[in-house]
Structures are given as C-alpha cells and as structure tokens.
Coordinates of C-alpha atoms and ligand atoms in Angstrom, one line a residue:
M1 CA 107.9 80.4 133.1
V2 CA 107.0 77.7 130.6
E3 CA 107.2 75.0 133.3
R4 CA 104.9 77.1 135.6
A5 CA 102.6 77.8 132.7
R6 CA 102.4 74.1 131.8
R7 CA 101.4 73.0 135.3
A8 CA 98.7 75.8 135.5
G9 CA 97.6 74.9 131.9
E10 CA 96.9 71.2 133.0
V11 CA 94.6 72.3 135.7
H12 CA 92.9 74.8 133.4
A13 CA 92.4 72.4 130.4
A14 CA 90.7 70.0 132.9
R15 CA 87.9 72.6 133.5
D16 CA 84.9 72.1 131.5
I17 CA 84.4 74.5 128.5
E18 CA 81.5 76.3 130.1
E19 CA 83.7 77.1 133.1
R20 CA 86.4 78.4 130.8
A21 CA 84.0 80.4 128.9
R22 CA 82.7 81.9 132.1
L23 CA 86.3 82.8 133.1
L24 CA 86.8 84.5 129.8
G25 CA 83.9 86.8 130.7
R26 CA 85.7 87.7 133.9
F27 CA 88.8 88.2 131.9
K28 CA 87.1 90.7 129.7
D29 CA 85.6 92.5 132.7
A30 CA 89.0 92.7 134.4
L31 CA 90.4 94.2 131.2
L32 CA 87.7 96.7 130.6
A33 CA 87.9 97.8 134.2
R34 CA 91.5 98.7 133.4
G35 CA 90.6 100.7 130.3
D36 CA 92.0 103.9 131.5
A37 CA 95.3 102.2 132.4
L38 CA 95.4 100.7 129.0
V39 CA 94.8 103.9 127.3
E40 CA 97.3 105.7 129.3
A41 CA 100.0 103.1 128.6
L42 CA 99.1 103.3 125.0
S43 CA 99.6 107.0 124.9
L44 CA 102.9 106.7 126.8
E45 CA 104.4 104.0 124.8
C46 CA 103.0 104.4 121.4
G47 CA 101.8 108.0 121.4
K48 CA 98.3 107.0 120.3
P49 CA 95.4 109.6 120.3
E50 CA 92.9 108.7 123.2
A51 CA 89.9 108.1 120.8
E52 CA 92.0 105.7 118.7
S53 CA 93.1 103.8 121.8
W54 CA 89.6 103.3 123.0
L55 CA 88.1 102.3 119.6
H56 CA 90.9 100.3 118.2
E57 CA 92.3 98.5 121.3
V58 CA 89.9 98.6 124.3
V59 CA 86.3 98.5 123.0
P60 CA 86.9 95.4 120.7
I61 CA 87.7 93.5 123.9
A62 CA 84.1 93.1 124.4
D63 CA 83.5 91.6 120.9
L64 CA 86.3 89.1 121.5
A65 CA 84.6 88.0 124.7
E66 CA 81.3 87.7 123.1
F67 CA 82.5 85.7 120.1
W68 CA 84.8 83.2 121.9
G69 CA 82.5 82.9 124.9
G70 CA 79.5 82.2 122.6
E71 CA 80.3 80.7 119.2
G72 CA 83.8 79.8 120.2
V73 CA 82.3 77.2 122.6
E74 CA 80.5 75.6 119.7
L75 CA 83.6 75.7 117.5
L76 CA 85.5 73.8 120.1
A77 CA 82.8 71.2 120.6
P78 CA 83.6 67.6 119.5
H79 CA 82.0 66.2 116.4
A80 CA 81.3 62.7 115.2
P81 CA 82.2 62.0 111.6
E82 CA 80.3 59.2 110.0
L83 CA 82.4 56.1 109.3
S84 CA 81.4 53.9 106.3
S85 CA 79.3 51.0 107.7
T86 CA 80.7 48.7 104.9
S87 CA 84.3 49.5 105.2
Y88 CA 84.4 50.1 108.9
P89 CA 81.3 48.3 110.5
G90 CA 80.5 48.9 114.1
K91 CA 83.0 51.6 114.6
H92 CA 82.2 55.1 116.1
A93 CA 84.5 58.1 116.1
R94 CA 84.6 61.4 117.9
V95 CA 87.1 64.2 117.0
E96 CA 88.0 66.6 119.7
R97 CA 90.1 69.7 119.8
V98 CA 92.6 69.4 122.4
A99 CA 94.7 72.3 123.9
R100 CA 98.3 72.3 122.7
G101 CA 99.6 73.0 126.1
V102 CA 101.9 76.3 126.3
I103 CA 101.6 78.9 123.6
A104 CA 104.3 81.3 123.0
L105 CA 102.6 84.6 122.1
I106 CA 105.1 87.1 120.5
S107 CA 103.7 90.5 119.6
P108 CA 104.8 93.7 118.0
W109 CA 104.4 97.3 119.2
N110 CA 101.8 98.7 116.8
F111 CA 98.8 97.3 118.5
P112 CA 100.1 96.1 121.8
V113 CA 96.7 95.4 123.3
A114 CA 94.5 94.2 120.6
I115 CA 97.0 91.9 118.8
P116 CA 97.9 89.7 121.8
L117 CA 94.3 89.6 123.1
R118 CA 93.1 88.3 119.7
T119 CA 95.1 85.2 120.5
L120 CA 94.8 85.1 124.3
F121 CA 91.0 84.8 124.3
P122 CA 90.8 81.7 122.1
A123 CA 93.8 80.2 123.6
L124 CA 92.5 80.5 127.1
L125 CA 89.0 79.1 126.0
A126 CA 90.7 76.1 124.3
G127 CA 92.5 75.3 127.6
D128 CA 95.9 76.5 126.7
A129 CA 98.4 78.3 128.9
V130 CA 100.3 81.3 127.4
V131 CA 103.6 82.8 127.8
F132 CA 103.3 86.3 126.2
K133 CA 106.5 88.1 125.0
P134 CA 105.4 91.7 124.3
S135 CA 107.4 94.1 122.2
E136 CA 110.3 95.7 124.1
Y137 CA 108.7 99.0 123.1
T138 CA 105.4 98.4 124.9
P139 CA 106.0 96.6 128.2
R140 CA 103.5 98.7 130.1
C141 CA 100.5 97.6 128.1
A142 CA 101.7 94.0 128.7
V143 CA 101.8 94.6 132.5
V144 CA 98.2 95.7 132.5
I145 CA 97.1 92.6 130.5
G146 CA 99.1 90.3 132.8
E147 CA 97.5 91.8 135.9
A148 CA 94.0 91.4 134.6
A149 CA 94.9 87.8 133.7
A150 CA 96.4 87.2 137.1
E151 CA 93.2 88.5 138.8
V152 CA 91.1 85.8 137.1
Y153 CA 93.4 82.9 136.5
G154 CA 96.2 83.3 139.2
P155 CA 99.7 84.2 138.5
H156 CA 100.8 81.3 136.3
L157 CA 98.5 80.6 133.5
V158 CA 99.3 83.8 131.6
Q159 CA 102.8 84.9 132.0
V160 CA 104.5 88.0 130.7
A161 CA 108.0 87.5 129.5
Q162 CA 109.4 91.0 129.0
G163 CA 112.4 91.6 127.0
G164 CA 113.8 91.8 123.5
G165 CA 114.4 89.5 120.6
D166 CA 116.7 87.4 122.8
V167 CA 113.9 86.6 125.1
G168 CA 111.6 85.8 122.1
A169 CA 114.1 83.4 120.6
A170 CA 114.8 81.7 124.0
L171 CA 110.9 81.3 124.3
V172 CA 110.6 79.7 121.0
G173 CA 113.2 77.1 121.9
G174 CA 112.2 76.9 125.6
G175 CA 109.8 73.8 125.4
V176 CA 106.6 75.6 124.3
D177 CA 104.0 73.6 122.3
A178 CA 103.2 76.2 119.5
V179 CA 104.0 79.8 118.5
V180 CA 101.9 82.6 117.5
F181 CA 104.1 85.4 116.2
T182 CA 103.1 88.7 114.8
G183 CA 105.9 91.0 113.5
S184 CA 108.2 91.7 110.6
V185 CA 109.2 89.5 107.9
A186 CA 112.8 89.2 108.9
T187 CA 112.0 88.2 112.5
G188 CA 109.1 85.9 111.3
R189 CA 111.7 83.9 109.3
L190 CA 113.9 83.5 112.4
V191 CA 110.9 82.4 114.5
A192 CA 109.9 79.9 111.7
H193 CA 113.4 78.4 111.8
G194 CA 113.3 78.1 115.6
A195 CA 109.8 76.5 115.5
A196 CA 111.2 74.0 112.8
D197 CA 114.1 73.1 115.2
A198 CA 111.6 72.5 117.9
L199 CA 109.2 70.7 115.7
I200 CA 106.3 72.8 116.9
P201 CA 103.6 74.5 114.8
V202 CA 103.9 78.3 114.3
G203 CA 101.4 80.9 113.0
L204 CA 103.2 83.9 111.4
E205 CA 101.3 87.3 110.9
L206 CA 103.8 89.4 109.0
G207 CA 104.1 92.7 107.2
G208 CA 101.9 94.1 104.6
K209 CA 101.7 96.6 101.7
D210 CA 98.0 96.8 101.2
A211 CA 96.6 98.1 97.9
A212 CA 93.4 100.0 97.3
I213 CA 91.8 100.1 93.9
V214 CA 89.6 103.0 93.0
L215 CA 87.3 102.3 89.9
E216 CA 85.8 105.1 87.7
D217 CA 82.4 104.9 89.4
A218 CA 83.7 105.2 93.0
D219 CA 82.0 107.6 95.4
I220 CA 84.9 110.2 95.7
E221 CA 83.9 111.6 99.0
R222 CA 83.6 108.3 100.8
T223 CA 86.6 106.8 99.0
A224 CA 88.9 109.7 99.9
R225 CA 87.8 109.6 103.5
G226 CA 88.2 105.9 103.7
L227 CA 91.6 105.9 102.0
L228 CA 92.9 108.6 104.3
W229 CA 91.6 106.7 107.4
G230 CA 93.0 103.4 106.0
A231 CA 96.5 105.0 105.5
M232 CA 96.8 107.3 108.6
A233 CA 95.2 105.5 111.3
N234 CA 97.8 104.6 114.0
A235 CA 100.0 107.0 112.1
G236 CA 100.1 104.4 109.3
Q237 CA 101.9 101.9 111.7
N238 CA 99.5 99.2 110.7
C239 CA 100.2 96.0 108.9
A240 CA 97.0 96.5 106.9
A241 CA 97.5 100.3 106.2
I242 CA 96.8 101.3 102.7
E243 CA 100.3 101.9 101.2
R244 CA 99.4 101.8 97.5
V245 CA 96.3 103.4 95.7
Y246 CA 95.7 102.4 92.1
V247 CA 93.2 104.9 90.8
C248 CA 91.5 104.8 87.3
S249 CA 92.3 107.9 85.4
G250 CA 88.7 109.1 85.1
V251 CA 88.5 110.0 88.8
A252 CA 92.2 110.4 89.4
L253 CA 92.1 114.2 89.5
A254 CA 89.0 114.5 91.6
L255 CA 90.5 112.0 94.1
R256 CA 93.9 113.9 94.3
Q257 CA 92.2 117.1 95.0
R258 CA 89.9 115.7 97.8
L259 CA 92.7 113.8 99.5
E260 CA 94.9 117.0 99.4
A261 CA 92.1 118.9 101.2
L262 CA 91.3 116.2 103.7
A263 CA 94.9 115.5 104.7
A264 CA 95.4 119.1 105.3
E265 CA 92.5 119.0 107.8
M266 CA 94.0 116.4 109.9
V267 CA 95.0 117.6 113.5
P268 CA 98.1 116.3 115.2
G269 CA 97.3 114.7 118.6
R270 CA 93.5 114.5 117.7
D271 CA 93.5 112.6 114.5
F272 CA 97.0 111.0 114.5
G273 CA 99.9 110.5 117.0
P274 CA 103.7 110.5 116.5
V275 CA 105.5 107.7 115.1
T276 CA 106.5 105.1 117.7
T277 CA 110.1 104.4 117.1
D278 CA 113.2 106.1 115.6
A279 CA 113.9 103.3 113.3
Q280 CA 110.4 103.5 111.8
L281 CA 110.8 107.3 111.3
R282 CA 114.0 106.8 109.3
I283 CA 112.2 104.3 107.0
I284 CA 109.4 106.8 106.5
E285 CA 111.9 109.7 105.7
R286 CA 113.8 107.5 103.3
H287 CA 110.6 106.4 101.4
V288 CA 109.2 110.0 100.9
Q289 CA 112.6 111.5 100.1
G290 CA 113.2 108.6 97.6
A291 CA 109.8 109.0 95.9
R292 CA 110.4 112.9 95.7
D293 CA 113.7 112.4 94.1
A294 CA 112.2 109.9 91.6
G295 CA 109.8 112.6 90.6
A296 CA 106.6 112.1 92.7
A297 CA 104.4 115.0 93.5
V298 CA 103.9 115.6 97.2
L299 CA 100.3 116.7 97.5
A300 CA 100.3 116.9 101.3
G301 CA 102.7 116.6 104.2
G302 CA 106.1 115.2 103.1
A303 CA 108.0 116.2 106.2
R304 CA 108.2 116.0 110.0
L305 CA 106.2 118.4 112.1
N306 CA 107.8 121.2 113.8
R307 CA 107.1 120.0 117.4
P308 CA 109.0 117.8 119.9
G309 CA 108.8 114.0 119.3
R310 CA 108.6 111.9 116.2
W311 CA 105.8 113.5 114.4
Y312 CA 105.4 113.0 110.8
A313 CA 102.8 114.9 108.7
P314 CA 100.0 112.8 106.9
T315 CA 101.6 112.6 103.4
V316 CA 99.9 112.0 100.1
L317 CA 102.1 111.3 97.1
A318 CA 101.0 111.3 93.5
D319 CA 102.7 110.3 90.2
V320 CA 105.0 107.8 92.0
P321 CA 106.9 105.9 89.5
R322 CA 106.3 102.2 89.5
G323 CA 109.1 100.2 91.3
D324 CA 109.8 103.0 93.6
P325 CA 110.5 101.6 97.1
S326 CA 107.5 103.7 98.5
L327 CA 105.3 101.3 96.4
T328 CA 107.1 98.0 97.0
E329 CA 108.6 98.1 100.6
E330 CA 106.5 98.3 103.8
T331 CA 106.7 101.9 104.9
F332 CA 104.6 101.5 108.1
G333 CA 104.1 105.2 108.3
P334 CA 101.6 108.0 107.4
V335 CA 102.3 107.9 103.6
L336 CA 99.8 107.3 100.9
P337 CA 101.1 107.0 97.3
L338 CA 98.8 107.3 94.4
V339 CA 99.4 105.7 91.0
E340 CA 97.1 106.3 88.0
V341 CA 96.0 103.4 86.0
A342 CA 94.0 103.0 82.8
D343 CA 91.5 100.4 84.0
E344 CA 90.5 97.6 86.3
D345 CA 92.9 95.1 84.7
E346 CA 96.0 97.2 85.1
A347 CA 94.9 98.1 88.7
V348 CA 94.5 94.3 89.7
A349 CA 97.8 93.4 87.9
A350 CA 99.7 96.2 89.9
A351 CA 98.0 95.3 93.1
N352 CA 98.9 91.6 92.8
A353 CA 102.5 92.4 91.7
S354 CA 103.7 92.5 95.4
P355 CA 105.4 89.8 97.5
F356 CA 102.8 90.9 100.4
G357 CA 99.2 89.8 100.4
L358 CA 97.6 90.8 103.7
T359 CA 94.5 92.9 102.9
A360 CA 93.2 95.0 100.1
S361 CA 90.3 97.1 99.2
V362 CA 88.1 98.0 96.0
W363 CA 86.2 101.2 95.9
T364 CA 83.2 101.3 93.5
R365 CA 79.4 102.0 93.5
D366 CA 78.9 98.8 91.6
L367 CA 79.0 96.3 94.5
R368 CA 78.8 93.3 92.3
R369 CA 81.7 94.5 90.3
G370 CA 83.4 95.3 93.5
E371 CA 83.1 91.6 94.7
R372 CA 84.2 90.4 91.3
V373 CA 87.4 92.5 91.4
A374 CA 87.9 91.5 95.1
R375 CA 88.2 87.8 94.0
R376 CA 90.9 88.6 91.6
L377 CA 93.2 90.1 94.3
R378 CA 95.8 88.0 96.1
A379 CA 95.2 88.9 99.7
G380 CA 93.9 87.4 102.9
T381 CA 90.9 89.9 103.2
V382 CA 89.5 92.2 100.5
V383 CA 87.0 94.8 101.5
V384 CA 84.7 96.6 99.2
N385 CA 84.2 100.3 100.0
N386 CA 86.1 100.1 103.3
H387 CA 89.5 99.0 104.5
G388 CA 91.3 97.0 107.2
F389 CA 88.7 97.2 110.0
T390 CA 88.2 93.5 110.0
G391 CA 91.2 93.0 112.2
S392 CA 88.9 93.5 115.1
V393 CA 86.1 91.2 113.9
P394 CA 86.7 88.0 115.8
S395 CA 84.5 85.9 113.5
L396 CA 86.6 86.6 110.4
P397 CA 90.0 85.0 109.6
W398 CA 92.8 87.4 109.8
S399 CA 95.5 86.0 107.6
G400 CA 97.8 86.8 104.7
T401 CA 99.7 85.1 101.9
G402 CA 103.2 85.3 100.6
A403 CA 105.5 87.6 102.6
S404 CA 102.6 88.5 104.9
G405 CA 102.9 85.0 106.4
Y406 CA 100.6 82.1 106.8
G407 CA 99.3 82.5 110.4
V408 CA 95.5 82.9 110.9
T409 CA 94.2 84.9 114.0
S410 CA 90.4 85.0 114.7
S411 CA 87.7 82.8 113.6
E412 CA 87.6 78.9 113.7
Y413 CA 90.8 78.8 111.6
A414 CA 92.8 80.3 114.5
L415 CA 92.1 77.2 116.4
D416 CA 94.2 75.1 114.3
V417 CA 97.4 76.4 115.8
L418 CA 96.1 76.6 119.3
T419 CA 94.6 73.1 119.5
R420 CA 95.4 69.7 117.9
P421 CA 92.6 67.3 116.7
R422 CA 92.4 64.1 118.7
A423 CA 90.3 61.2 117.1
V424 CA 88.8 58.7 119.6
V425 CA 87.5 55.7 117.9
V426 CA 85.4 52.9 119.6
D427 CA 84.9 49.4 118.0
T428 CA 81.7 47.9 119.0
R429 CA 82.0 44.8 116.9
R430 CA 82.2 41.3 118.7
A431 CA 83.5 39.4 115.7
K432 CA 86.8 37.5 116.6
A433 CA 88.7 39.1 113.9
E434 CA 88.6 41.8 111.2
M435 CA 88.7 40.9 107.5
W436 CA 92.1 42.7 107.2
W437 CA 93.9 41.2 110.1
H438 CA 96.2 38.3 109.8
P439 CA 96.6 35.8 108.3
Y440 CA 97.2 37.4 104.8
T441 CA 95.9 34.4 102.8
P442 CA 95.5 34.2 98.9
A443 CA 91.7 34.6 99.5
L444 CA 92.3 37.9 101.2
A445 CA 94.3 39.1 98.3
K446 CA 91.5 37.9 96.0
M447 CA 89.0 39.9 98.1
G448 CA 91.2 43.0 97.8
R449 CA 91.5 42.8 94.1
S450 CA 87.6 42.3 93.8
L451 CA 87.0 45.3 95.9
A452 CA 89.2 47.6 93.9
T453 CA 87.5 46.3 90.8
L454 CA 84.0 47.0 92.2
R455 CA 84.9 50.5 93.4
G456 CA 86.7 51.5 90.1
G457 CA 85.3 52.4 86.7
A458 CA 85.4 48.8 85.3
P459 CA 82.7 47.7 82.7
V460 CA 79.6 46.0 84.3
G461 CA 80.6 42.6 83.2
A462 CA 83.9 42.9 85.0
K463 CA 82.1 44.2 88.1
L464 CA 79.6 41.2 88.2
A465 CA 82.7 38.9 87.8
A466 CA 84.3 40.8 90.7
V467 CA 81.1 40.3 93.0
R468 CA 81.3 36.6 92.3
D469 CA 85.0 36.3 93.1
L470 CA 84.4 38.4 96.2
V471 CA 81.7 36.2 97.6
G472 CA 83.8 33.0 96.9
A473 CA 87.0 34.5 98.4
A474 CA 85.0 35.7 101.5
R475 CA 83.6 32.2 102.0
R476 CA 87.1 30.6 101.8
R477 CA 88.5 33.2 104.1
W478 CA 85.9 32.8 106.8
K479 CA 86.1 28.9 106.6
A480 CA 90.0 29.2 107.0
Ligands
NAD501 P1 109.6 92.8 115.0 O1 109.6 91.7 114.2 O2 110.7 93.7 115.2 O3 109.2 92.4 116.5 C1 108.1 91.5 116.8 C2 108.3 90.9 118.1 O4 109.3 89.8 117.9 C3 108.8 91.7 119.3 O5 108.2 91.2 120.4 C4 110.4 91.3 119.3 O6 110.9 91.5 120.5 C5 110.4 89.8 118.9 N1 111.5 89.3 118.4 C6 112.5 90.0 117.9 N2 113.6 89.2 117.4 C7 113.1 87.9 117.8 C8 113.6 86.6 117.7 N3 114.9 86.4 117.0 N4 112.9 85.5 118.0 C9 111.7 85.7 118.6 N5 111.1 86.9 118.8 C10 111.9 88.1 118.2 O7 108.3 93.7 114.6 P2 107.8 95.0 115.2 O8 108.7 96.2 114.5 O9 107.6 95.0 116.5 O10 106.4 95.2 114.4 C11 106.1 95.8 113.1 C12 105.9 94.6 112.1 O11 104.8 93.8 112.5 C13 105.5 95.1 110.7 O12 106.2 94.6 109.8 C14 104.1 94.9 110.6 O13 103.6 94.7 109.4 C15 104.0 93.5 111.4 N6 102.6 93.4 111.9 C16 101.8 92.3 111.3 C17 100.5 92.2 111.6 C18 99.7 91.1 111.0 O14 98.6 90.8 111.5 N7 100.1 90.5 109.9 C19 100.0 93.0 112.7 C20 100.7 94.0 113.3 C21 102.0 94.1 112.9

C-alpha cells in the first residue's frame, strides 16, 4: 500500500497547487454527497445521534475545504527571506514547503470522520499521499471516506488500511515518511518509539482531562448549558470533553442546581448516544463508583440506562475529593465532576495540576479577566465562555501539551509534519572566490577577529582599530 501510495503521490505532488486545490473542492463535494452514508455509518458504529453526526462530523467538511483550498494555498506558497547583503552579497533564497511523501494517518473511533479529514485535507493539498489506518471500531466510516477519495484521486493516492493495532504498528515501520497519530497516551508512546526507529517525524494528539473554571460572576444559565454540552457531547467520548469543573464557592450552589435540572432533561437517542465500546463503559463505571465510594454526591445519572446497549446516563458529581481518579484519569464518558474552590488562584492551580493539557475554558462575564485567566492555564486551547468547539475550526491550531501530546492539527502549524522546508539558494556573484573559501591565510584569520570585534559590544576605540585591521587584512587577502 505504501509503495502504491508513493507512486501516486509523486504524480500528485507534480500537479501545481491550484490544481490540487481544485481537486480538494471535488473531494469535499464527493464527501458531502455521501453525507447520508457517513451519518448512517456513524450511527451504526458509534451510536451517534443524527444531529450530532451532521453537525460535528459532516458539515465541518465544508469549512475544511474552504480554508485549505483558499488560505491553505497561501500558507504553502514559497517565500524569499532576505539575506544580508554584507555577509552574503549577491545571494538569493527561496524557501518552499515540500510534501513529505506518504503520510501514515492513524485515527481513533470517537470522531471517525472529522479527525482523519482534518489531516487528509491539508496533506492532499500539500501534495502528500496518505495511508489511512482507521480504528478497528469504525471501519465503515473509513470505507466511505476511501470511496470519496478514490472517486476524485483514483485508487492509490489515499488508501485505507483496515485492521487493529498490528496494522497500525506495521504501517509506522512500513516505509512511510511521517505519522499523524490521534489516540490514547499508551498507544501514542508506542507510535513515538516506532517513529524514532524509522527516523520519521510524528504528530501525537493524545488524551485529555479538560478543566473548566467557573468564576463568581459567570452567567449561570449559559455556563450550565455550556458545561453540560462540553461534557456530554458524543456521550463524553471526546478528547476535549470537560472532565473537571472548578467552581468558585459563591456560585457553586446555583450551578449545581441548574446542572442537576438540565441533566435530567437530556433525552437518550436525541441528545446523547450510547457508549461506543465495552472497555470505555467499564472505565466510566469504575470512575463513577469510585467517586461515590470516596464520598461524592451524585446529582444526576450515576448508572447505566435500562435499555439494550451500552447506555450510560449523563452524570453530574459534586463534592468529589481531590485526587480521586474521576478527577485525574481520562474518563472519556458522560461524567461531569464538580469541585468547589475558594477563588481564581485555587481554580487555576487545580486546573494546571494535571499531566494533560489539551483544552480548557473559563466562564465569566468579565471578558478581560477571562482572557487573563486563560493565559494562566496550561493547555493548547483555552476558550472563554465556551468549550472545545475549536476542534472543527481549521484556522486554529489544535494541539496539546504534556500527556496530551505534541501534535498539531489544523492551521499553518499542521503543515510542519506534512511538509518539509526546502531552501533553494542562487548565488549571482561573478567573483572568482568568496572571502571565506580556501586558502585560510593569517590575513583571513585577522579579518575574522576584526569582524567579531566590530559586531560585538567593544568600546568605540577598539572598533575603530578593528576597522583599520579589517581593511588592511582584506587588502593583503585580495592581493594574495
Ligand atoms: P487507541 O490508542 O486505542 O487507538 C487509536 C488508533 O491506534 C487505532 O486506530 C488503533 O487501531 C491504533 N493502534 C493501536 N495500537 C497501535 C500500535 N501499536 N501502533 C500503531 N497504531 C496502533 O485510542 P482510541 O481508544 O481509538 O481513542 C481514544 C483516545 O484517543 C482517547 O485517549 C482520546 O482522548 C484520544 N483522542 C485524542 C484526540 C486529540 O485530538 N488529542 C482526539 C480524539 C481522541
């Protein structure tokens, strides 16, 4: 697959960028034409409610195409950095972004359409070929993506490698030129080792434990609704789900009451779907039971729903003791634990005391204060009065820090793993030799010393002497 992709990639990279942008528009159309098939696969494989599938996975495809087909073309354009005319006279440089070749794209099951497409669009625009290894839990979504790509690009440029972790590992070591991985911390580590062995760049988008900070002046209605959406969208199976709320005591009671009421209004099948895998359900049950045993109050949910399938009720916990696994480990389920804090400082310290650092949010009516608090948080994205939605904004970098990995998808920064910079320099000078070429005479050494003195912080007298020395040494050098 990698070899076939490489050959198709060479043809594709040779197309000019306008042509590649045009093809990207056709790829978008081919995907949107398959919207119903994608939504059906998302429902079958993940159990997502229909509205969520359209809005989180299908409609953002249009934004991707618009951004990469427009601004993306400019981001990939070569640029000409100025070279110093004294140090490098007569030399002109251009720096181009060159496609890496074949990208291994390894994806998780939680957003099986949106996540791979976020990388596929810029990779194809840049001139790369892609071998896409979807999650073994969501093969059908990948089939639809593969069919849309084949309609536009033929069968080889984008290939779908179905299978489990063994296929992913084989792909990383299979001669690809870079890896874009999204998934768990444990697998991310293995992939990083594989990429190190193959000496290829890798982007890692890993887990999260997003914090939300609610300040005393927050609008409780908007905050409660926003927190609930941020925690329960995709049944909480979201790397950027809110999994910890630090609320200032002045508004804690009001927030608890509102969350309790709103959680009870959530309708299964309409507002949330089932949990996608058995393994995830076991983690959710363990975290909620553990918190309950440790003394947490269950304000809403706290149990599976009495219906066939892996349904878990939207759960709001309060008074969760610090250090409880529900506050420290990734739950990846519909569970929202609340912790009361005295003030902003305590909230910021608690939010930052996590190995994860994907996204975070601050809820306040004072927007300046919100921005100030945002800058104190250790996360790749911080949103004031909203949460997590920037995953589908192609112009913004999506990245994390710490255990959340160091990959960047979306924005110009995503191009760093998908392309490599190539500098092409042309020397227009006709002189027979450069000053720094052989022979390395004493006069050349003297010139070097004078230049260092001139460009350093020496007193004026020493600099004047250096100018004299430089002129004398230069004359001797050119005579020789
Ligand atoms: P996972 O790590 O189990 O699997 C991810 C992918 O890696 C799958 O395609 C899997 O088959 C493959 N894989 C497994 N072993 C491999 C190996 N040894 N070498 C190469 N590939 C291998 O993750 P998951 O359960 O599918 O997804 C959930 C995780 O993904 C959560 O931790 C979540 O936070 C994270 N995630 C992160 C982001 C982000 O943007 N940071 C987005 C979505 C999900």
